[in-house]
Amino acid sequence: MGDSVPAPDKPTIPITVDFSGGLEMLFSNQKRHSLTIPATDSNEKPATIAFLIDHLCKNLMTDPRSEMFVLDKHIRPGILVLINDADWELEGEEAYELQPKDNILFVSTLHGG
Amino acid sequence: MGDSVPAPDKPTIPITVDFSGGLEMLFSNQKRHSLTIPATDSNEKPATIAFLIDHLCKNLMTDPRSEMFVLDKHIRPGILVLINDADWELEGEEAYELQPKDNILFVSTLHGG
Amino acid sequence: MAQYTDRALTEEEMERYSRQMIVPGMGKDAQLRLINSKVLIIGAGGLGCPAAQYIAGAGVGTIGIVDGDVVEISNLHRQVGHSTTRVGMMKVDSLITHLKGLNPLPSYIPHLTHLTPHNAADIISQYDLVLDCTDNPATRYLISDVCVLLEKPLVSAASVQASGQLTVLNCPPVPQGITSILGVTHPLPPCYRCCFPKPPPPSAMTTCGEAGIVGTVVGMMGIAQAGEAIKILAKGHHRADILNDPPHEPTFPPSLLIYSYDLEKGPSSATFRSVRMAGRRKTCFACGDNSPQNLTLEGIQKGTPNYDQFCSLPSAKVTL
Amino acid sequence: MAQYTDRALTEEEMERYSRQMIVPGMGKDAQLRLINSKVLIIGAGGLGCPAAQYIAGAGVGTIGIVDGDVVEISNLHRQVGHSTTRVGMMKVDSLITHLKGLNPLPSYIPHLTHLTPHNAADIISQYDLVLDCTDNPATRYLISDVCVLLEKPLVSAASVQASGQLTVLNCPPVPQGITSILGVTHPLPPCYRCCFPKPPPPSAMTTCGEAGIVGTVVGMMGIAQAGEAIKILAKGHHRADILNDPPHEPTFPPSLLIYSYDLEKGPSSATFRSVRMAGRRKTCFACGDNSPQNLTLEGIQKGTPNYDQFCSLPSAKVTL
Ligand SMILES: [Zn+2]
Ligand SMILES: [Zn+2]
């Protein structure tokens, strides 16, 4: 949990993270989380979606089944990532640099009927 | 149509106005209008919802049946006014002073089934 | 709510309802609450048909249906609980025929009449929750007024042309005339008149018969009504006792869902917009501070208020 | 589209469809386009039943239904086109029985089989538009691939527990392998693989049987599918000829509707969220620049790609 509280003098970014389609069950069964995350990673590079995914696994996930969210350090197949309501493919995928007040939605693709 | 173009040196407010439930038919059959309206009325008072309703009748309405929208200078019964997605009763009704980027939704109450 | 959940489910119930019972948030207690609930569907038309299908399917134990009309060919593009072979039959009987096929376990109670000021309290008093699936303002105000007086939660929807609206009223019910409760800071639940104090002028009223209706639009609203009713009953939201000693359970923020299926735009252009409504209005004719002087069950039955006049309808014609 | 609208409506059609024909944006030409359309509904379950009711009600002239399963009691809380008396009957026959009652005018074509790589092209080629109402990833990829190759628009929905999703794909259809058109700056329509390039691992897949499903949630998605299909066909959106000389008609912004019926929250808490999707992907296996080397109708029929393997299913079990 060492990463959970940014050092007090480090700049942070306020964002909201939403989970849908069942993924919320991995995160305290809560669909919306208002988070303050470090503005830069450990190499002082701006925080990206890739950084956020790692951050969520380390600090927010309450379910031990992390393979339901990430596989080989990337988001697992069958999860859509939406950056401010747009498919992350339109925004640069993992390399997108987080901006204050961004909304990131992770939604599990459904197949039932 | 004298009110439609504010004098160039007068301050203006950018807002969006939405019509729904059939009211759009009175306004060029268009549901969303991005408008720039004068920031003050002719008495230099801040522009309110009451001012906006008068402004819409004079400048945006394309259908001659104005009684479908106003009766005795007030919005007719059976129309809900939503200020930034909240019932205008929560915001002061006609006296609410418009702010830049406000969204005002006029929606006709439906009864069919 | 102990009395609702103190029996086992039968084998037949287990088999029939298993797929909804295993959904997180449902379960055996929720299913038993549905089985022990009584729902009244007023209007067996474009809203009432799909709503009834899913309320019956979910296993609500007692389902009353009110309608005085007969099935017509022009209903069938949207009123999917009827059938061409049942044209001319009372809509209530036609819909119950379909529902019994879908699920024979609930009790179905036919009310072969329009809802009137004379019969409304008698009928509504037999149920736990009401769905307003009617098509005219006079009946909508009547239903809401009686629901306020009898303290029944009301799920109200409406649809014309390519638009739909949905709102949950009176949930949980609060006695008439009480507009604030010590220690409760959130708004109390509104009634229909709190949201819509005055009806539109007759020139601005349109029915589905005159203005037309897209079947899928009214269908979406009808299913959404069933969804609200099932959640309220399964979770006991209508029983939240906000009058009890503190700490009070929070009330639900009143809201209106506005659905717009835009025929002028391409695929995927339908919009759903949820807007915040005000709570119970101190000045409301039906539920506000002075409302007991305006509105009583006895008064309604004797013709006060006059709903047809209030909605400026020719008084002979109040159809569902 | 002249050939679609050059006859009068019969008196019976006028009576039956009048309420939707008078809605602004519909009308006689739109109705005749529906009557002359052929729609395939793949899956006669929780999505397919409500979708079929409204597609039949609206007067689509030819309606094919594909399913290899029989009706079970546990289906009936949500599969409202079936009936307790038809338990054990093929779902396709049961649903067509119901639809014929609702509207005897359309031609109903039963396909009493699961969709397979072997029969998919044969079946889909007979229709103008496809509704994916199935319940497993392998069949979803198969349907989309065949729709790309046969240039059919596809309305795809899915639902599990208290969540639903809906997206319109391949509309209007663009030939396989074309990922840009001179003068067209908007995105070309995506296929299912463009949106969802890889299936989830088997451990993350859940079906309605295993995970449960709220009837009204899947019902909302099924009706929404019908709404998209009816609009596309009535307005001819699937025929927009974006390959023609400039000026090109604009394509439709691809989007995904996400519905969430929150059982942990009170009434009126369901949310609808529409998110922007990317268009046709240059690297898409099925429709991208090199896709003709990956995917052909002949290949599919001979077992390439292997859908079960792709979705890591035990290869014997591909059920709808
Ligand atoms: Zn009230
Ligand atoms: Zn593709």
Short mmCIF file of C-alpha atoms in Angstrom, two decimals, chain C residues 6-312:
data_model
loop_
_atom_site.label_atom_id
_atom_site.label_comp_id
_atom_site.label_asym_id
_atom_site.label_seq_id
_atom_site.Cartn_x
_atom_site.Cartn_y
_atom_site.Cartn_z
CA ASP C 6 -40.77 -16.63 6.47
CA ARG C 7 -41.58 -19.45 4.11
CA ALA C 8 -39.55 -21.49 1.67
CA LEU C 9 -40.00 -21.17 -2.07
CA THR C 10 -41.77 -24.04 -3.78
CA GLU C 11 -39.86 -26.14 -6.28
CA GLU C 12 -41.84 -24.58 -9.11
CA GLU C 13 -41.02 -21.06 -7.90
CA MET C 14 -37.34 -21.98 -7.53
CA GLU C 15 -37.19 -23.24 -11.10
CA ARG C 16 -39.14 -20.35 -12.59
CA TYR C 17 -37.42 -17.50 -10.77
CA SER C 18 -33.90 -18.91 -10.38
CA ARG C 19 -32.33 -16.72 -13.06
CA GLN C 20 -33.38 -13.50 -11.40
CA MET C 21 -32.85 -14.75 -7.85
CA ILE C 22 -29.13 -15.38 -8.41
CA VAL C 23 -28.52 -11.78 -9.52
CA PRO C 24 -26.53 -9.99 -6.78
CA GLY C 25 -28.95 -7.77 -4.87
CA MET C 26 -31.93 -10.09 -5.46
CA GLY C 27 -32.17 -13.45 -3.67
CA LYS C 28 -34.79 -15.49 -1.85
CA ASP C 29 -36.07 -12.72 0.43
CA ALA C 30 -36.49 -10.34 -2.49
CA GLN C 31 -38.34 -13.04 -4.45
CA LEU C 32 -40.70 -13.70 -1.54
CA ARG C 33 -41.39 -9.98 -1.22
CA LEU C 34 -42.37 -9.94 -4.91
CA ILE C 35 -44.58 -13.00 -4.46
CA ASN C 36 -46.30 -11.32 -1.51
CA SER C 37 -46.82 -8.01 -3.33
CA LYS C 38 -49.94 -6.65 -4.98
CA VAL C 39 -49.47 -4.38 -8.00
CA LEU C 40 -52.15 -2.43 -9.85
CA ILE C 41 -51.59 -1.63 -13.52
CA ILE C 42 -53.96 1.11 -14.68
CA GLY C 43 -54.19 0.96 -18.47
CA ALA C 44 -53.69 -2.17 -20.59
CA GLY C 45 -52.27 -0.35 -23.61
CA GLY C 46 -48.84 0.55 -24.94
CA LEU C 47 -47.31 1.04 -21.48
CA GLY C 48 -49.40 -1.50 -19.59
CA CYS C 49 -48.73 -4.48 -21.90
CA PRO C 50 -44.94 -4.61 -21.64
CA ALA C 51 -45.03 -3.54 -17.97
CA ALA C 52 -47.44 -6.37 -17.17
CA GLN C 53 -45.38 -8.98 -19.03
CA TYR C 54 -42.31 -8.34 -16.91
CA ILE C 55 -44.21 -7.84 -13.63
CA ALA C 56 -45.96 -11.16 -14.18
CA GLY C 57 -42.73 -12.81 -15.32
CA ALA C 58 -40.90 -11.64 -12.20
CA GLY C 59 -43.49 -13.30 -10.00
CA VAL C 60 -45.41 -10.44 -8.36
CA GLY C 61 -48.09 -12.45 -6.59
CA THR C 62 -51.22 -10.37 -7.20
CA ILE C 63 -51.66 -8.29 -10.34
CA GLY C 64 -54.71 -6.10 -10.90
CA ILE C 65 -55.39 -4.56 -14.31
CA VAL C 66 -57.82 -1.69 -14.95
CA ASP C 67 -59.11 -0.78 -18.42
CA GLY C 68 -62.53 -0.19 -19.95
CA ASP C 69 -61.53 -0.47 -23.60
CA VAL C 70 -61.59 -3.32 -26.08
CA VAL C 71 -58.72 -4.46 -28.29
CA GLU C 72 -58.51 -2.80 -31.71
CA ILE C 73 -56.33 -3.62 -34.70
CA SER C 74 -54.63 -0.22 -34.46
CA ASN C 75 -53.42 -1.08 -30.94
CA LEU C 76 -51.44 -4.11 -31.99
CA HIS C 77 -48.28 -2.48 -33.31
CA ARG C 78 -47.39 -1.55 -29.73
CA GLN C 79 -49.78 -3.32 -27.33
CA VAL C 80 -47.91 -6.60 -27.41
CA GLY C 81 -49.97 -8.40 -24.76
CA HIS C 82 -52.98 -8.58 -27.09
CA SER C 83 -53.61 -10.56 -30.25
CA THR C 84 -55.41 -10.26 -33.56
CA THR C 85 -57.67 -13.14 -32.56
CA ARG C 86 -58.70 -11.17 -29.46
CA VAL C 87 -59.75 -7.98 -31.29
CA GLY C 88 -63.04 -6.86 -29.73
CA MET C 89 -62.32 -8.54 -26.38
CA MET C 90 -61.92 -6.35 -23.26
CA LYS C 91 -58.27 -5.37 -23.06
CA VAL C 92 -58.07 -6.51 -19.44
CA ASP C 93 -59.27 -10.01 -20.34
CA SER C 94 -57.03 -10.17 -23.39
CA LEU C 95 -53.94 -9.15 -21.44
CA ILE C 96 -54.68 -11.54 -18.58
CA THR C 97 -55.04 -14.37 -21.11
CA HIS C 98 -51.52 -13.62 -22.30
CA LEU C 99 -50.10 -13.21 -18.79
CA LYS C 100 -51.59 -16.50 -17.55
CA GLY C 101 -49.77 -18.24 -20.37
CA LEU C 102 -46.53 -16.54 -19.42
CA ASN C 103 -46.89 -17.23 -15.68
CA PRO C 104 -49.88 -19.09 -14.20
CA LEU C 105 -48.71 -18.61 -10.59
CA PRO C 106 -49.85 -15.01 -9.82
CA SER C 107 -53.47 -14.09 -9.05
CA TYR C 108 -54.78 -11.83 -11.80
CA ILE C 109 -57.62 -9.46 -10.88
CA PRO C 110 -59.57 -7.91 -13.77
CA HIS C 111 -61.15 -4.47 -13.32
CA LEU C 112 -63.28 -4.14 -16.45
CA THR C 113 -63.81 -0.38 -16.20
CA HIS C 114 -62.11 2.93 -16.69
CA LEU C 115 -60.79 4.38 -13.48
CA THR C 116 -63.26 7.02 -12.26
CA PRO C 117 -63.47 9.32 -9.24
CA HIS C 118 -66.19 6.98 -8.03
CA ASN C 119 -64.27 3.68 -8.18
CA ALA C 120 -60.65 4.81 -7.82
CA ALA C 121 -60.22 4.50 -4.04
CA ASP C 122 -62.00 1.15 -3.90
CA ILE C 123 -59.71 -0.30 -6.54
CA ILE C 124 -56.40 1.30 -5.54
CA SER C 125 -56.83 0.43 -1.84
CA GLN C 126 -56.45 -3.28 -2.68
CA TYR C 127 -52.82 -2.91 -3.84
CA ASP C 128 -49.33 -2.07 -2.57
CA LEU C 129 -48.07 -0.12 -5.58
CA VAL C 130 -49.64 1.50 -8.66
CA LEU C 131 -48.41 1.83 -12.25
CA ASP C 132 -49.95 4.72 -14.14
CA CYS C 133 -50.11 3.45 -17.74
CA THR C 134 -53.01 5.71 -18.79
CA ASP C 135 -53.22 8.17 -21.62
CA ASN C 136 -54.94 11.34 -20.39
CA PRO C 137 -54.21 14.07 -17.84
CA ALA C 138 -57.53 13.87 -15.95
CA THR C 139 -56.94 10.22 -15.02
CA ARG C 140 -53.30 10.93 -14.18
CA TYR C 141 -54.26 13.61 -11.62
CA LEU C 142 -56.99 11.35 -10.20
CA ILE C 143 -54.59 8.42 -9.74
CA SER C 144 -51.98 10.57 -8.05
CA ASP C 145 -54.49 12.18 -5.69
CA VAL C 146 -55.87 8.83 -4.58
CA CYS C 147 -52.35 7.42 -4.18
CA VAL C 148 -51.47 10.37 -1.91
CA LEU C 149 -54.56 9.79 0.22
CA LEU C 150 -54.10 6.02 0.40
CA GLU C 151 -50.30 6.33 0.76
CA LYS C 152 -49.43 4.17 -2.24
CA PRO C 153 -46.20 4.51 -4.21
CA LEU C 154 -46.83 5.40 -7.86
CA VAL C 155 -44.68 4.66 -10.91
CA SER C 156 -45.83 6.99 -13.66
CA ALA C 157 -44.84 6.92 -17.33
CA ALA C 158 -46.08 8.58 -20.49
CA SER C 159 -45.21 8.52 -24.15
CA VAL C 160 -46.24 10.32 -27.32
CA GLN C 161 -44.74 10.12 -30.80
CA ALA C 162 -41.00 9.58 -30.30
CA SER C 163 -40.70 10.81 -26.68
CA GLY C 164 -41.16 9.16 -23.31
CA GLN C 165 -41.06 10.18 -19.64
CA LEU C 166 -40.87 8.21 -16.40
CA THR C 167 -40.98 9.21 -12.74
CA VAL C 168 -41.40 7.49 -9.38
CA LEU C 169 -43.77 9.38 -7.05
CA ASN C 170 -44.87 9.03 -3.43
CA CYS C 171 -42.08 6.58 -2.64
CA PRO C 172 -41.91 5.93 0.23
CA PRO C 173 -45.36 7.34 0.95
CA VAL C 174 -45.67 10.13 3.51
CA PRO C 175 -49.10 11.07 4.92
CA GLN C 176 -50.95 13.93 3.24
CA GLY C 177 -50.15 17.39 4.60
CA ILE C 178 -46.76 16.56 6.09
CA THR C 179 -44.14 18.59 4.25
CA SER C 180 -41.26 18.47 6.68
CA ILE C 181 -40.03 15.96 9.24
CA LEU C 182 -37.76 16.93 12.10
CA GLY C 183 -34.27 15.72 11.34
CA VAL C 184 -34.97 14.89 7.68
CA THR C 185 -33.05 17.32 5.52
CA HIS C 186 -33.59 15.62 2.18
CA PRO C 187 -36.73 16.36 0.15
CA LEU C 188 -39.85 14.33 0.88
CA PRO C 189 -41.20 12.39 -2.12
CA PRO C 190 -43.33 14.48 -4.50
CA CYS C 191 -46.72 13.59 -5.93
CA TYR C 192 -47.77 14.11 -9.56
CA ARG C 193 -49.18 17.55 -8.74
CA CYS C 194 -45.92 18.59 -7.02
CA CYS C 195 -44.13 17.96 -10.32
CA PHE C 196 -46.90 19.15 -12.66
CA PRO C 197 -49.15 21.56 -10.71
CA LYS C 198 -51.28 22.55 -13.71
CA PRO C 199 -52.36 20.57 -16.75
CA PRO C 200 -51.57 21.92 -20.19
CA PRO C 201 -54.28 23.79 -22.06
CA PRO C 202 -56.41 21.42 -24.14
CA SER C 203 -54.88 22.77 -27.36
CA ALA C 204 -51.50 21.47 -26.23
CA MET C 205 -52.65 17.97 -25.27
CA THR C 206 -52.03 15.14 -27.65
CA THR C 207 -52.96 11.51 -27.32
CA CYS C 208 -51.35 8.56 -29.04
CA GLY C 209 -54.44 8.22 -31.22
CA GLU C 210 -54.19 11.75 -32.55
CA ALA C 211 -50.44 12.31 -32.55
CA GLY C 212 -49.15 8.81 -33.15
CA ILE C 213 -46.68 6.74 -31.21
CA VAL C 214 -43.60 4.68 -31.99
CA GLY C 215 -44.10 1.21 -30.50
CA THR C 216 -40.57 0.76 -29.21
CA VAL C 217 -40.67 4.14 -27.45
CA VAL C 218 -43.75 3.39 -25.39
CA GLY C 219 -42.44 -0.14 -24.93
CA MET C 220 -39.18 1.11 -23.43
CA MET C 221 -41.13 3.26 -20.98
CA GLY C 222 -43.44 0.40 -20.00
CA ILE C 223 -40.54 -1.96 -19.26
CA ALA C 224 -38.74 0.80 -17.37
CA GLN C 225 -41.87 1.19 -15.22
CA ALA C 226 -41.85 -2.52 -14.47
CA GLY C 227 -38.16 -2.26 -13.58
CA GLU C 228 -38.84 0.49 -11.03
CA ALA C 229 -41.82 -1.36 -9.55
CA ILE C 230 -39.91 -4.63 -9.21
CA LYS C 231 -36.94 -2.94 -7.54
CA ILE C 232 -39.16 -1.00 -5.11
CA LEU C 233 -41.07 -4.12 -4.06
CA ALA C 234 -38.13 -6.54 -4.05
CA LYS C 235 -36.01 -4.21 -1.93
CA GLY C 236 -38.87 -2.83 0.20
CA HIS C 237 -38.13 0.79 -0.72
CA HIS C 238 -41.80 1.69 -0.34
CA ARG C 239 -41.59 0.65 3.30
CA ALA C 240 -38.61 2.81 4.26
CA ASP C 241 -39.97 4.31 7.43
CA ILE C 242 -38.84 7.89 7.14
CA LEU C 243 -41.26 8.98 9.86
CA ASN C 244 -39.48 6.91 12.48
CA ASP C 245 -37.08 8.18 15.09
CA PRO C 246 -33.69 9.31 13.84
CA PRO C 247 -31.42 8.25 12.27
CA HIS C 248 -33.74 8.56 9.30
CA GLU C 249 -33.18 6.52 6.21
CA PRO C 250 -32.35 8.88 3.36
CA THR C 251 -35.15 9.55 0.91
CA PHE C 252 -34.57 9.03 -2.79
CA PRO C 253 -33.72 12.08 -4.88
CA PRO C 254 -36.81 12.75 -7.02
CA SER C 255 -36.07 12.58 -10.72
CA LEU C 256 -37.66 12.43 -14.14
CA LEU C 257 -36.29 10.29 -16.97
CA ILE C 258 -36.73 11.84 -20.41
CA TYR C 259 -36.31 9.51 -23.39
CA SER C 260 -36.01 10.86 -26.88
CA TYR C 261 -35.87 8.56 -29.93
CA ASP C 262 -34.87 10.95 -32.64
CA LEU C 263 -36.33 9.99 -36.03
CA GLU C 264 -34.52 12.88 -37.68
CA LYS C 265 -31.15 11.47 -36.70
CA GLY C 266 -29.35 8.26 -37.57
CA PRO C 267 -28.80 5.07 -35.57
CA SER C 268 -27.67 5.26 -31.92
CA SER C 269 -29.03 8.80 -31.54
CA ALA C 270 -31.68 8.08 -28.90
CA THR C 271 -31.02 10.01 -25.70
CA PHE C 272 -31.87 9.30 -22.06
CA ARG C 273 -31.73 12.26 -19.72
CA SER C 274 -32.37 12.12 -16.01
CA VAL C 275 -33.27 15.47 -14.43
CA ARG C 276 -33.60 16.39 -10.76
CA MET C 277 -37.10 17.26 -9.60
CA ALA C 278 -38.13 19.15 -6.47
CA GLY C 279 -39.59 17.21 -3.53
CA ARG C 280 -42.99 17.56 -1.91
CA ARG C 281 -44.24 21.10 -2.45
CA LYS C 282 -45.57 23.01 0.59
CA THR C 283 -48.19 24.62 -1.64
CA CYS C 284 -49.25 21.38 -3.37
CA PHE C 285 -53.00 21.09 -3.74
CA ALA C 286 -52.90 17.35 -3.01
CA CYS C 287 -50.11 16.79 -0.50
CA GLY C 288 -48.95 20.24 0.71
CA ASP C 289 -49.45 21.96 4.06
CA ASN C 290 -53.13 22.83 3.52
CA SER C 291 -54.00 19.90 1.28
CA PRO C 292 -56.31 18.09 3.77
CA GLN C 293 -58.71 21.00 3.25
CA ASN C 294 -58.61 20.51 -0.53
CA LEU C 295 -58.61 16.82 -1.03
CA THR C 296 -60.31 13.88 0.68
CA LEU C 297 -61.43 10.46 -0.51
CA GLU C 298 -65.05 11.39 0.22
CA GLY C 299 -64.72 14.62 -1.75
CA ILE C 300 -63.21 12.86 -4.76
CA GLN C 301 -66.02 10.33 -4.80
CA LYS C 302 -68.61 13.15 -4.68
CA GLY C 303 -66.97 15.02 -7.56
CA THR C 304 -64.56 17.43 -5.88
CA PRO C 305 -62.22 18.28 -7.44
CA ASN C 306 -63.72 18.00 -10.90
CA TYR C 307 -60.94 16.37 -12.87
CA ASP C 308 -62.52 16.84 -16.27
CA GLN C 309 -63.02 20.53 -15.68
CA PHE C 310 -59.50 20.89 -14.27
CA CYS C 311 -58.16 19.38 -17.47
CA SER C 312 -60.80 21.19 -19.57
#
